[in-house]
XYZ file of C-alpha atoms in Angstrom:
756
model
C 21.548 -27.959 30.592
C 18.909 -30.644 31.155
C 21.185 -33.414 29.728
C 24.147 -32.331 31.853
C 21.909 -32.237 34.901
C 20.665 -35.776 34.171
C 24.238 -37.158 33.814
C 25.372 -35.455 37.046
C 22.321 -36.768 38.842
C 23.043 -40.341 37.604
C 26.643 -40.186 38.873
C 25.511 -38.762 42.198
C 22.938 -41.524 42.644
C 25.557 -44.212 41.821
C 28.025 -42.764 44.391
C 25.310 -42.539 47.013
C 24.345 -46.152 46.355
C 27.949 -47.358 46.897
C 28.196 -45.175 50.032
C 24.997 -46.688 51.299
C 26.345 -50.243 50.802
C 29.552 -49.372 52.739
C 27.537 -47.788 55.495
C 25.325 -50.896 55.683
C 28.397 -53.120 56.155
C 29.756 -50.782 58.837
C 26.372 -50.630 60.484
C 26.119 -54.419 60.641
C 29.533 -54.712 62.308
C 28.769 -52.040 64.829
C 25.281 -53.460 65.310
C 26.702 -56.732 66.520
C 28.855 -54.800 69.000
C 25.979 -52.627 70.118
C 23.539 -55.514 70.433
C 25.630 -57.128 73.132
C 26.023 -53.826 74.977
C 22.333 -53.040 74.548
C 21.269 -56.376 75.937
C 23.449 -55.826 78.976
C 22.112 -52.297 79.441
C 18.565 -53.518 78.838
C 18.863 -56.158 81.509
C 20.250 -53.562 83.963
C 17.416 -51.177 83.065
C 14.825 -53.893 83.551
C 16.228 -54.610 87.007
C 16.112 -50.920 87.825
C 12.581 -50.594 86.397
C 11.382 -53.534 88.449
C 12.764 -51.875 91.565
C 11.077 -48.567 90.659
C 7.834 -50.394 89.815
C 7.846 -52.049 93.256
C 8.185 -48.638 94.921
C 5.457 -47.164 92.700
C 3.023 -49.968 93.481
C 3.561 -49.342 97.166
C 2.756 -45.615 96.738
C -0.180 -46.514 94.463
C -1.717 -48.704 97.193
C -1.605 -45.784 99.635
C -3.104 -43.423 97.019
C -6.005 -45.768 96.190
C -6.898 -46.137 99.864
C -7.159 -42.330 100.179
C -9.427 -42.221 97.061
C -11.583 -44.908 98.625
C -12.171 -42.723 101.709
C -13.100 -39.699 99.495
C -15.495 -41.865 97.436
C -17.372 -42.897 100.591
C -17.843 -39.201 101.559
C -19.093 -38.323 98.015
C -21.550 -41.220 98.112
C -23.195 -39.859 101.291
C -23.477 -36.344 99.724
C -24.953 -37.753 96.455
C -27.658 -39.604 98.391
C -28.859 -36.285 99.913
C -28.801 -34.516 96.493
C -30.819 -37.323 94.883
C -33.678 -37.056 97.378
C -33.826 -33.247 96.894
C -33.887 -33.559 93.056
C -36.744 -36.076 93.147
C -38.876 -33.687 95.280
C -38.252 -30.734 92.892
C -39.034 -32.856 89.818
C -42.438 -33.867 91.273
C -43.372 -30.202 92.032
C -42.310 -29.081 88.511
C -44.338 -31.894 86.899
C -47.499 -30.708 88.683
C -46.969 -27.126 87.453
C -46.393 -28.342 83.871
C -49.643 -30.362 83.882
C -51.605 -27.335 85.123
C -50.041 -25.092 82.423
C -50.907 -27.628 79.705
C -54.583 -27.673 80.832
C -54.653 -23.856 80.579
C -53.093 -24.033 77.098
C -55.803 -26.483 75.938
C -58.570 -24.170 77.203
C -56.956 -21.165 75.441
C -56.651 -23.157 72.203
C -60.347 -24.125 72.385
C -61.328 -20.453 72.916
C -59.125 -19.370 69.975
C -60.668 -22.056 67.737
C -64.194 -20.876 68.639
C -63.274 -17.238 67.887
C -61.662 -18.305 64.603
C -64.802 -20.250 63.604
C -66.929 -17.209 64.444
C -64.690 -14.961 62.336
C -64.955 -17.452 59.441
C -68.765 -17.350 59.762
C -68.763 -13.543 59.702
C -66.416 -13.548 56.723
C -68.630 -16.011 54.800
C -71.669 -13.836 55.555
C -69.754 -10.785 54.317
C -68.861 -12.618 51.093
C -72.518 -13.701 50.658
C -73.722 -10.105 51.088
C -71.115 -8.896 48.593
C -72.375 -11.494 46.094
C -75.972 -10.318 46.643
C -74.892 -6.683 46.193
C -73.061 -7.631 42.988
C -76.170 -9.424 41.746
C -78.332 -6.345 42.510
C -75.777 -4.118 40.777
C -75.981 -6.361 37.726
C -79.794 -6.137 37.789
C -79.541 -2.316 38.065
C -77.347 -2.277 34.985
C -79.866 -4.449 33.152
C -82.688 -2.096 34.286
C -80.723 0.925 32.975
C -80.260 -0.865 29.675
C -84.011 -1.638 29.560
C -84.822 2.059 30.270
C -82.580 3.140 27.398
C -84.183 0.577 25.098
C -87.721 1.702 26.079
C -86.819 5.381 25.506
C -85.438 4.538 22.092
C -88.613 2.588 21.317
C -90.825 5.558 22.379
C -88.720 7.931 20.286
C -88.953 5.619 17.278
C -92.755 5.244 17.557
C -93.166 9.020 18.103
C -91.152 9.763 14.954
C -93.290 7.289 12.983
C -96.493 8.891 14.398
C -95.338 12.392 13.446
C -94.419 11.282 9.940
C -97.790 9.517 9.508
C -99.654 12.652 10.798
C -97.734 14.835 8.363
C -98.581 12.496 5.497
C -102.251 12.529 6.590
C -102.254 16.346 6.623
C -100.770 16.445 3.100
C -103.512 14.084 1.922
C -106.198 16.355 3.418
C -104.675 19.409 1.617
C -104.998 17.808 -1.809
C -106.178 20.447 -4.306
C -108.277 18.096 -6.407
C -110.133 16.062 -3.756
C -109.503 18.040 -0.566
C -112.829 19.894 -0.565
C -114.757 16.686 -1.238
C -112.869 14.921 1.557
C -113.638 17.668 4.092
C -117.290 17.674 3.077
C -117.613 13.910 3.601
C -115.732 14.087 6.917
C -118.216 16.708 8.160
C -121.138 14.526 7.012
C -119.390 11.306 8.145
C -119.947 9.761 4.729
C -116.453 8.319 4.016
C -117.760 4.767 3.609
C -121.059 5.559 1.662
C -121.496 6.246 -2.073
C -118.482 4.122 -2.877
C -120.177 2.715 -6.001
C -121.153 6.207 -7.224
C -117.630 7.710 -6.949
C -115.181 7.661 -9.796
C -112.144 5.415 -9.631
C -109.549 8.099 -8.666
C -111.725 9.434 -5.856
C -112.221 5.905 -4.503
C -108.453 5.313 -4.419
C -107.927 8.668 -2.731
C -110.505 7.901 -0.022
C -109.097 4.410 0.497
C -105.597 5.860 0.952
C -106.910 8.400 3.448
C -108.738 5.741 5.487
C -105.584 3.532 5.574
C -103.417 6.446 6.715
C -105.962 7.317 9.452
C -105.835 3.713 10.635
C -102.005 3.820 10.667
C -101.979 7.057 12.739
C -104.400 5.528 15.274
C -102.295 2.349 15.577
C -99.098 4.349 16.095
C -100.776 6.467 18.758
C -101.887 3.358 20.646
C -98.367 1.913 20.405
C -96.958 5.207 21.679
C -99.264 5.116 24.712
C -98.303 1.490 25.456
C -94.591 2.235 25.066
C -94.815 5.211 27.453
C -96.596 3.010 29.985
C -93.874 0.313 29.655
C -91.159 2.963 30.067
C -92.756 4.230 33.289
C -93.019 0.671 34.661
C -89.340 -0.021 33.858
C -88.257 3.269 35.497
C -90.204 2.337 38.646
C -88.464 -1.062 38.647
C -85.109 0.685 38.240
C -85.834 2.891 41.280
C -86.743 -0.181 43.349
C -83.545 -1.939 42.257
C -81.436 1.115 43.136
C -82.981 1.286 46.618
C -82.356 -2.424 47.152
C -78.750 -1.948 45.969
C -78.198 0.911 48.455
C -79.620 -1.208 51.285
C -77.377 -4.131 50.287
C -74.315 -1.846 50.193
C -75.188 -0.571 53.685
C -75.519 -4.171 54.959
C -72.156 -5.057 53.366
C -70.531 -2.104 55.139
C -72.032 -3.107 58.520
C -71.079 -6.755 57.997
C -67.541 -5.752 56.938
C -67.121 -3.855 60.233
C -68.421 -6.865 62.181
C -66.084 -9.194 60.238
C -63.062 -6.996 60.950
C -63.977 -6.959 64.665
C -64.411 -10.768 64.788
C -61.144 -11.363 62.917
C -59.317 -9.004 65.271
C -60.770 -10.846 68.248
C -59.783 -14.195 66.710
C -56.204 -12.931 66.172
C -56.023 -11.749 69.794
C -57.324 -15.129 71.033
C -54.786 -16.939 68.849
C -51.955 -14.740 70.176
C -53.076 -15.380 73.771
C -53.293 -19.120 73.080
C -49.772 -19.045 71.624
C -48.459 -17.260 74.718
C -50.139 -19.766 77.068
C -48.863 -22.671 74.934
C -45.363 -21.212 75.022
C -45.591 -20.896 78.851
C -46.793 -24.523 79.032
C -43.842 -25.610 76.867
C -41.433 -23.729 79.141
C -42.943 -25.392 82.222
C -42.752 -28.771 80.485
C -39.098 -28.169 79.580
C -38.365 -27.164 83.205
C -40.084 -30.329 84.466
C -38.097 -32.434 81.990
C -34.855 -30.743 83.029
C -35.564 -31.405 86.742
C -36.477 -34.996 85.924
C -33.191 -35.357 84.036
C -31.355 -33.804 87.006
C -32.906 -36.318 89.388
C -31.996 -39.185 87.058
C -28.437 -37.915 86.782
C -28.219 -37.661 90.595
C -29.346 -41.282 90.901
C -26.908 -42.284 88.190
C -24.106 -40.410 89.972
C -24.935 -42.230 93.213
C -24.831 -45.574 91.366
C -21.490 -44.630 89.699
C -19.961 -43.739 93.071
C -20.950 -47.152 94.431
C -19.403 -48.815 91.361
C -16.272 -46.681 91.732
C -15.959 -47.664 95.403
C -16.083 -51.374 94.516
C -13.525 -50.762 91.725
C -11.101 -49.052 94.102
C -11.259 -52.018 96.518
C -10.415 -54.369 93.599
C -7.513 -52.088 92.526
C -5.983 -52.274 96.042
C -5.938 -56.080 95.839
C -4.370 -56.088 92.340
C -1.697 -53.534 93.360
C -0.531 -55.708 96.275
C -0.137 -58.710 93.922
C 1.817 -56.567 91.393
C 4.242 -55.441 94.146
C 5.211 -59.047 94.868
C 5.722 -59.840 91.125
C 8.030 -56.792 90.696
C 10.386 -58.031 93.455
C 10.793 -61.412 91.721
C 11.492 -59.879 88.239
C 14.191 -57.629 89.790
C 16.260 -60.651 90.854
C 16.019 -62.307 87.386
C 17.138 -59.089 85.537
C 20.309 -58.742 87.639
C 21.405 -62.258 86.635
C 20.908 -61.520 82.831
C 22.965 -58.298 83.093
C 26.077 -60.147 84.257
C 25.753 -62.644 81.350
C 25.520 -59.975 78.493
C 28.480 -57.927 79.841
C 30.779 -60.905 79.114
C 29.484 -61.252 75.470
C 29.996 -57.502 74.648
C 33.726 -57.707 75.545
C 34.450 -60.071 72.560
C 33.183 -57.775 69.583
C 35.685 -54.829 69.073
C 37.479 -54.548 65.582
C 35.539 -52.165 63.027
C 38.491 -50.041 61.617
C 38.452 -51.291 57.946
C 34.720 -50.521 57.619
C 35.333 -46.893 58.719
C 38.072 -46.391 56.036
C 35.784 -47.607 53.227
C 32.943 -45.292 54.337
C 35.338 -42.264 54.281
C 36.398 -43.011 50.644
C 32.747 -43.257 49.501
C 31.914 -39.978 51.296
C 34.592 -38.148 49.230
C 33.121 -39.550 45.974
C 29.576 -38.509 46.973
C 30.687 -34.929 47.777
C 32.293 -34.575 44.315
C 29.096 -35.885 42.609
C 26.861 -33.531 44.649
C 29.063 -30.549 43.673
C 28.711 -31.405 39.958
C 24.905 -31.839 40.384
C 24.575 -28.404 42.047
C 26.462 -26.749 39.164
C 24.139 -28.392 36.579
C 21.049 -27.424 38.637
C 22.107 -23.739 38.722
C 22.511 -23.716 34.932
C 19.030 -25.276 34.424
C 17.507 -22.827 36.916
C 18.880 -19.857 34.936
C 17.400 -21.291 31.707
C 13.966 -21.826 33.395
C 14.036 -18.218 34.683
C 14.554 -16.898 31.139
C 11.618 -19.031 29.861
C 9.302 -17.808 32.670
C 10.190 -14.128 32.027
C 9.483 -14.553 28.304
C 6.081 -16.248 29.041
C 5.068 -13.461 31.489
C 5.920 -10.823 28.884
C 3.806 -12.689 26.288
C 0.768 -12.884 28.605
C 1.145 -9.222 29.613
C 1.190 -8.145 25.952
C -1.868 -10.354 25.277
C -3.810 -8.732 28.158
C -2.878 -5.216 26.964
C -4.030 -6.119 23.415
C -7.354 -7.513 24.684
C -8.002 -4.471 26.896
C -7.276 -2.072 24.032
C -9.570 -4.088 21.746
C -12.422 -4.015 24.303
C -12.019 -0.257 24.900
C -12.088 0.469 21.161
C -15.169 -1.715 20.695
C -16.933 0.014 23.629
C -16.227 3.489 22.244
C -17.473 2.411 18.820
C -20.713 1.013 20.287
C -21.252 4.178 22.366
C -20.898 6.381 19.244
C -23.371 4.164 17.334
C -25.776 4.272 20.288
C -25.612 8.114 20.437
C -26.341 8.367 16.701
C -29.245 5.952 17.021
C -30.623 7.883 20.018
C -30.429 11.189 18.063
C -32.339 9.613 15.174
C -34.923 8.202 17.583
C -35.271 11.598 19.273
C -36.052 13.375 15.964
C -38.586 10.684 15.043
C -40.145 10.854 18.497
C -40.476 14.683 18.309
C -42.350 14.411 14.989
C -44.639 11.758 16.453
C -45.122 13.998 19.490
C -46.386 16.886 17.329
C -48.818 14.607 15.482
C -50.050 13.120 18.746
C -50.586 16.620 20.233
C -52.826 17.591 17.323
C -54.777 14.330 17.572
C -55.122 14.796 21.323
C -56.600 18.277 20.924
C -59.161 17.003 18.409
C -60.045 14.064 20.673
C -60.311 16.350 23.693
C -62.830 18.629 21.966
C -64.901 15.635 20.811
C -65.101 13.969 24.251
C -68.237 14.543 26.362
C -68.035 15.432 30.055
C -70.567 12.777 31.070
C -68.591 10.006 29.327
C -65.340 11.142 30.993
C -66.994 11.072 34.445
C -68.510 7.632 33.843
C -65.188 6.288 32.572
C -63.392 7.624 35.628
C -65.899 6.006 37.980
C -65.721 2.674 36.152
C -61.920 2.849 36.165
C -61.970 3.597 39.886
C -64.178 0.569 40.552
C -61.941 -1.701 38.439
C -58.791 -0.307 40.035
C -60.155 -0.889 43.543
C -61.136 -4.475 42.674
C -57.763 -5.144 41.019
C -55.970 -3.580 43.977
C -57.856 -5.772 46.450
C -57.200 -8.883 44.382
C -53.493 -8.088 43.884
C -53.035 -7.093 47.506
C -54.413 -10.463 48.627
C -51.805 -12.200 46.446
C -48.810 -10.020 47.317
C -46.289 -11.539 49.722
C -43.470 -9.606 51.303
C -40.038 -10.384 49.806
C -37.167 -10.579 52.276
C -34.484 -7.940 51.712
C -31.742 -10.573 51.984
C -33.356 -12.489 49.106
C -33.678 -9.315 47.014
C -29.977 -8.536 47.553
C -29.081 -11.944 46.072
C -30.645 -11.049 42.684
C -27.898 -10.795 40.056
C -29.489 -10.635 36.588
C -31.839 -7.770 35.636
C -34.152 -7.908 32.601
C -33.835 -4.924 30.223
C -36.160 -4.160 27.267
C -34.434 -4.649 23.915
C -34.380 -1.631 21.574
C -31.219 -1.773 19.455
C -27.872 -3.523 19.885
C -25.788 -0.330 19.788
C -27.340 0.601 23.134
C -27.360 -2.975 24.462
C -23.603 -3.352 23.971
C -23.009 -0.427 26.366
C -25.040 -2.048 29.203
C -23.327 -3.650 32.244
C -22.736 -7.397 32.145
C -25.601 -8.184 34.624
C -28.331 -6.850 32.248
C -30.065 -9.490 30.080
C -32.659 -9.445 27.260
C -35.855 -11.536 26.901
C -36.607 -11.743 23.150
C -39.559 -13.488 21.496
C -39.181 -15.995 18.685
C -40.810 -13.615 16.179
C -38.347 -10.802 16.944
C -35.450 -13.223 16.550
C -36.696 -14.342 13.123
C -37.192 -10.684 12.117
C -33.575 -9.867 13.021
C -32.202 -12.909 11.196
C -34.347 -12.218 8.093
C -32.492 -8.989 7.289
C -30.295 -9.207 4.218
C -27.509 -7.429 6.103
C -26.119 -9.654 8.897
C -24.870 -6.629 10.863
C -27.446 -7.065 13.653
C -26.747 -10.830 13.870
C -23.008 -10.133 14.317
C -23.801 -7.495 16.956
C -26.062 -10.013 18.747
C -23.225 -12.568 18.853
C -20.934 -9.855 20.227
C -23.542 -8.978 22.892
C -23.890 -12.623 23.980
C -20.154 -12.880 24.661
C -20.550 -10.764 27.818
C -24.346 -10.788 28.466
C -27.211 -13.292 28.677
C -30.222 -13.648 26.340
C -33.387 -15.758 26.787
C -35.542 -16.762 23.781
C -39.172 -17.816 24.395
C -41.931 -19.092 22.026
C -43.970 -16.385 20.305
C -47.740 -15.907 20.765
C -48.259 -14.644 17.216
C -51.037 -16.533 15.418
C -48.912 -16.765 12.257
C -46.065 -18.545 14.101
C -47.832 -20.536 16.799
C -51.116 -22.168 15.757
C -50.732 -24.738 18.551
C -48.256 -25.592 21.291
C -45.475 -26.552 18.869
C -41.872 -25.331 19.214
C -39.347 -23.336 17.225
C -35.909 -24.527 16.090
C -33.557 -24.009 19.092
C -30.444 -24.395 16.916
C -30.987 -20.833 15.591
C -30.589 -19.093 19.004
C -27.740 -21.458 19.900
C -25.888 -20.385 16.744
C -26.286 -16.742 17.891
C -24.754 -17.518 21.294
C -28.019 -17.242 23.271
C -27.651 -18.984 26.640
C -31.344 -19.888 27.301
C -33.779 -21.258 24.673
C -37.203 -21.940 26.276
C -39.391 -24.684 24.766
C -42.842 -26.181 25.371
C -41.994 -29.499 27.059
C -45.626 -30.722 27.258
C -45.466 -32.104 23.699
C -42.866 -34.299 22.026
C -41.868 -32.944 18.635
C -38.607 -32.929 16.681
C -37.306 -29.766 18.352
C -37.726 -31.204 21.868
C -35.669 -34.204 20.687
C -33.058 -31.770 19.280
C -32.917 -29.989 22.648
C -32.462 -33.342 24.406
C -29.563 -34.176 22.068
C -27.792 -30.886 22.815
C -27.514 -31.803 26.519
C -26.282 -35.349 25.889
C -22.801 -33.856 25.350
C -22.053 -34.179 29.081
C -24.367 -37.098 29.819
C -27.454 -34.912 30.479
C -26.033 -33.814 33.826
C -25.903 -30.002 33.610
C -24.940 -26.999 31.529
C -23.180 -27.217 28.144
C -20.343 -24.816 27.329
C -20.601 -22.554 24.301
C -18.092 -22.963 21.418
C -14.744 -21.203 21.797
C -15.387 -18.681 18.998
C -18.478 -17.400 20.888
C -16.422 -16.646 24.029
C -14.339 -13.504 24.583
C -11.353 -14.706 26.625
C -9.184 -12.332 28.653
C -5.435 -13.096 28.592
C -4.200 -16.653 29.010
C -3.621 -18.979 26.095
C -3.786 -17.000 22.830
C -4.327 -20.190 20.821
C -7.849 -20.539 22.341
C -8.992 -17.042 21.313
C -11.396 -16.456 18.413
C -11.248 -20.083 17.351
C -13.850 -20.449 14.588
C -15.944 -23.455 13.679
C -14.014 -23.783 10.375
C -11.540 -25.923 12.336
C -14.238 -28.645 12.409
C -15.399 -30.865 9.500
C -17.828 -29.079 7.161
C -19.191 -32.102 5.260
C -20.484 -35.404 6.674
C -21.637 -38.629 5.037
C -24.098 -40.918 6.864
C -24.938 -44.459 5.747
C -27.690 -46.308 7.642
C -26.780 -50.012 7.822
C -29.109 -51.830 10.235
C -31.151 -51.668 13.452
C -31.661 -53.928 16.454
C -34.465 -54.628 18.974
C -36.853 -51.932 17.733
C -40.098 -51.787 19.797
C -43.628 -51.611 18.401
C -45.786 -48.456 18.503
C -48.712 -48.395 20.948
C -51.384 -49.287 18.400
C -49.390 -52.370 17.300
C -48.303 -53.418 20.781
C -50.632 -56.453 20.840
C -50.700 -57.483 17.180
C -48.983 -56.633 13.930
C -45.429 -56.074 12.681
C -43.648 -52.794 12.062
C -42.568 -51.341 8.714
C -39.469 -49.386 9.665
C -38.116 -46.315 7.890
C -35.286 -44.055 9.131
C -35.379 -40.273 8.761
C -32.035 -38.451 9.183
C -32.480 -34.672 9.660
C -29.785 -31.976 9.936
C -30.801 -28.844 11.915
C -28.239 -26.146 11.129
C -27.958 -22.501 12.181
C -29.948 -20.141 9.959
C -33.508 -19.747 8.642
C -33.161 -22.332 5.879
C -35.223 -25.533 6.030
C -33.548 -28.575 7.620
C -31.869 -31.165 5.379
C -33.763 -34.496 5.409
C -32.726 -37.959 4.189
C -35.203 -40.887 4.070
C -34.195 -44.538 3.812
C -36.177 -47.308 2.188
C -38.905 -49.087 4.199
C -38.103 -52.508 5.672
C -41.412 -54.333 6.065
C -42.454 -56.695 8.856
C -39.115 -56.676 10.670
C -38.511 -54.768 13.910
C -36.013 -57.225 15.396
C -33.093 -56.654 12.996
C -34.036 -54.564 9.920
C -31.217 -54.142 7.365
C -30.879 -51.201 4.950
C -27.159 -51.467 4.089
C -27.095 -48.156 2.154
C -24.333 -47.887 -0.432
C -24.271 -44.126 -1.103
C -25.998 -42.839 2.031
C -26.635 -39.116 2.478
C -24.215 -36.156 2.360
C -24.796 -33.184 4.700
C -23.053 -29.806 4.317
C -22.870 -27.990 7.656
C -22.736 -24.183 8.022
C -22.410 -24.031 11.832
C -20.718 -27.285 12.982
C -20.456 -26.031 16.564
C -24.256 -25.594 16.870
C -25.744 -28.053 14.346
C -27.692 -31.144 15.522
C -28.208 -34.425 13.646
C -31.507 -36.219 14.437
C -32.070 -39.939 13.735
C -35.786 -40.850 14.004
C -37.424 -44.221 13.229
C -41.053 -44.437 12.035
C -43.584 -47.191 11.428
C -44.994 -46.584 7.920
C -48.639 -47.528 7.292
C -49.674 -50.089 4.704
C -50.523 -49.004 1.156
C -54.112 -50.066 1.790
C -54.480 -47.639 4.707
C -56.584 -44.587 3.983
C -54.506 -42.015 5.881
C -51.104 -43.716 5.155
C -49.824 -42.320 8.478
C -46.508 -42.770 10.288
C -46.126 -43.770 13.966
C -43.137 -42.790 16.065
C -40.884 -45.671 17.223
C -37.665 -44.187 18.644
C -35.144 -41.394 18.057
C -31.724 -40.049 19.032
C -30.186 -36.622 18.498
C -26.524 -35.651 18.798
C -24.442 -32.535 18.108
C -22.284 -32.487 14.981
C -19.332 -31.544 17.197
C -19.633 -34.938 18.988
C -19.729 -37.109 15.854
C -16.809 -39.481 15.183
C -15.893 -41.222 11.944
C -16.281 -44.951 11.359
C -18.864 -47.592 12.239
C -20.979 -46.394 15.154
C -23.849 -47.825 17.232
C -26.428 -45.176 18.178
C -28.541 -45.749 21.315
C -32.244 -44.939 20.730
C -34.700 -43.265 23.166
C -38.506 -43.159 23.492
C -40.760 -40.083 23.266
C -40.044 -39.259 26.937
C -36.259 -39.171 26.265
C -35.783 -42.350 28.314
C -34.017 -45.617 27.560
C -35.917 -48.241 29.543
C -38.544 -50.923 29.088
C -38.851 -51.978 25.437
C -36.297 -49.274 24.444
C -33.573 -50.544 26.802
C -31.602 -52.336 24.030
C -32.742 -50.465 20.884
C -29.930 -49.178 18.677
C -29.103 -48.116 15.104
C -25.892 -49.143 13.307
C -24.456 -46.510 10.911
C -21.264 -45.623 9.053
C -20.143 -41.973 9.383
C -17.549 -40.172 7.287
C -16.232 -36.585 7.464
C -14.217 -34.232 5.286
C -13.178 -30.564 5.285
C -14.480 -28.287 2.543
C -11.773 -26.451 0.612
C -12.512 -22.728 0.676
C -11.139 -20.333 -1.963
C -8.638 -17.737 -0.758
C-alpha cells in the first residue's frame, strides 16, 4: 500500500507540474492584456482619488480650525487648574513635614523605652546568674554537710571500737586486778624495772590504747564542731538563695512591664511613621498632580501651534491635488488605446483544460492509494493498543499479587513480634515490681523535683528557639520519615513514606548469608525513597571518614549522605557518579531498578547483564601533571597510578598499581603491556577511580604518598579504545595547574559467558 501510494503521488505531482506550466503561460498572456487595462483603470482611479483628496483637504482645513478654537478654550481652563494644584501641593507638603517630625519624636521615645527594657532584662539575667551561683554554693554546702556527718560517724565508730578494746584489756583475768590496783594508786608508769616482761607489755598496750581513745575523742569533738559550722553556713546560703530568688521574681515582673511598655511605644511609633508615610505619599501625589497640570498646559500650547501649522500644510496640499487630477486624466486616455490591441488567448485555455483532466485522474488514483494505507495504519494502531492494554493488565496483576504477598508476610511478622513482646512484657512487669519495692520515697521526690527543674529549663530554652511554621508551608511537605522495622511492613506503606537508615544497619542487612532482605530492599526502593547516612558507631567511624556509596547505589537507594569536609576516595567516587550528566543535577537509576507501568515492554526489568562484565585497563602515559604542595617550589614528582574498582557488595575494592616513573611530571610514560583486568558484579552501579600519587624517595623515613590528581567515572559510561581522561584536584575542580592534566589509557571490554 505504501509503494502504490508513492507511485500515485509521483504521477499526481508530475501532472500538477505540467498543469502549472500551462497555467503560467495562460497567466502571462492574460497578464499582458490585464496590465494595459489596469494601467488605464489605475490612471482613472488616480484622477478620481486626486479629486476626492482635494475635497477632503478642504473639509480637513475646516475641521482643524474648529479644533484650534477648542484648544484655546482648554488652555484657559488648564491655567486655572494649574494654579489650584500648586496651592494644594504646598499645603500637603507642610502637613507631611509636621507628621515626619512627630514620627521622629515617637521613634526616639520608642528607642529610649527599648533601651530601658534591655537594661531591665540584663539586670534580670545578672540576678538569675547570681541565684544560680548561690544555688551551686548551696549544693556544695549540702555535700560538705554530708561529708562532715560521714566523718563524725567514722570517728565515732573508731572511738567505740577503741573503748571496747580498752574495756577488754581491763577485764584481763591474769593482769586485770594488778591493772586496777595501779590505776587506783596512779602507779602505771612506776616500778617498770621491777615488773616482769609480760606485765610490762600488758601495761604498755593499755597505755597506748588509752592514748588512742583520747585522740579519737578529741577528733570527734573537732568533727562535731566543724559539722555545726558547716550547717550554719548552709543555713546562711539557703537564706541568701531565697532572697536572690525573691529579687529575681521582682526583677522579672519589672522586666516584663518594661518590655510591654517598649512594645507599646514601638507600636505607637510604627503607627505615627505610617501616618507620616501616608501624608508624604499624599504630598507627593499632589505635587505630581500640579506637575501634570503644568505639563498639560504646556502640551495644549504645543498642540495649538501644531494645529496652526497643519492648517497651512492642508491649504498647500489642496492646490497640489488639483494639479495631479489633470495629469491623471491625460494618462487614462493613453492606456485605453494600448488595451484594445491585446485580445487572442483561446489556445492557452484549451491546453489548461487538457492538463486539468490529467490532474483529476491522478488525484483520484492518489485518494484510492491513501484509503488503502489508512486502513493498514488503523489495523497497526489497534494491534498496538491491544498490546499496551494487555501489558498494563499484566503489570497491575503483578503489583496486586506482590502487595498481597507482602501484607501476609507483614501479618506473620507482626504476630511473631507480638508474642515476643508479650513475653518481654511479663519479664518487665516482674522487674518493675522488684524495682518499685526497692525505691525510696525520698529519692523519688528528689528525682521528680530535679526532673521538673530540668524540664522547665529545657522548655524555656526550646520555647525561645521555636518559630511558628506557616500552614501553607506545612501543606507542601510530601515525604514523611518512617522508622524502619522490617521490609514486609515497609512494602505495604504508601509511596510518600521514606526510611532513614544508618550505615551500620545497612552493613548488617547486607552481611546476612540469605539475600532475601537485600532483594526486598531493592523492591522497596522501586516505589519509595531511602536515605543512608554515616554511622556514629566507634567501630565504624573513628574519624570523619566516609563509607562506600556504591553499596547503597547498588541497592537502589536514592540519597547517600557523605562527609564533604574531607577529601577521601569515596568523595571522589561520589563526584564521579554525578559526572554522567556533566555534574548538573540528578542521575537516573538503572532500568532494572525501576518498576515501569505499561509502555514499552522492552524497557521493563532490563538487568545489568546486558552490559560488559569484564574490563581491561592499560595505563599508557600522562601529561601536564602538577606538583603536590610540599614540592611546589622545589623538587620533581615520582608518579604512580592507582586504578581502583568500587563494586556493589561488601567485598574489598579491586586495586591495580602501576610502576613508579621518577622525576617526570610533564609526560610520564608507563606503556603497560598486560594492564589490569577487572570483573564487575554490578556494572550499572560500579565506579572506576584513577588516582595519581607522588611516591616518596627510598631514603625517606615515612615513605609516604602525596595526592596529585584523580578522576572517577561509572563503568556504564566507559567506552572501548584509546581514551584521554581529564584529571581533577582534591576540590573536584579542573583549574589552575590542573587545567590541562590528563591520563592516556587503553580500555577493552568483553561479556562473560554464563552457564545455562
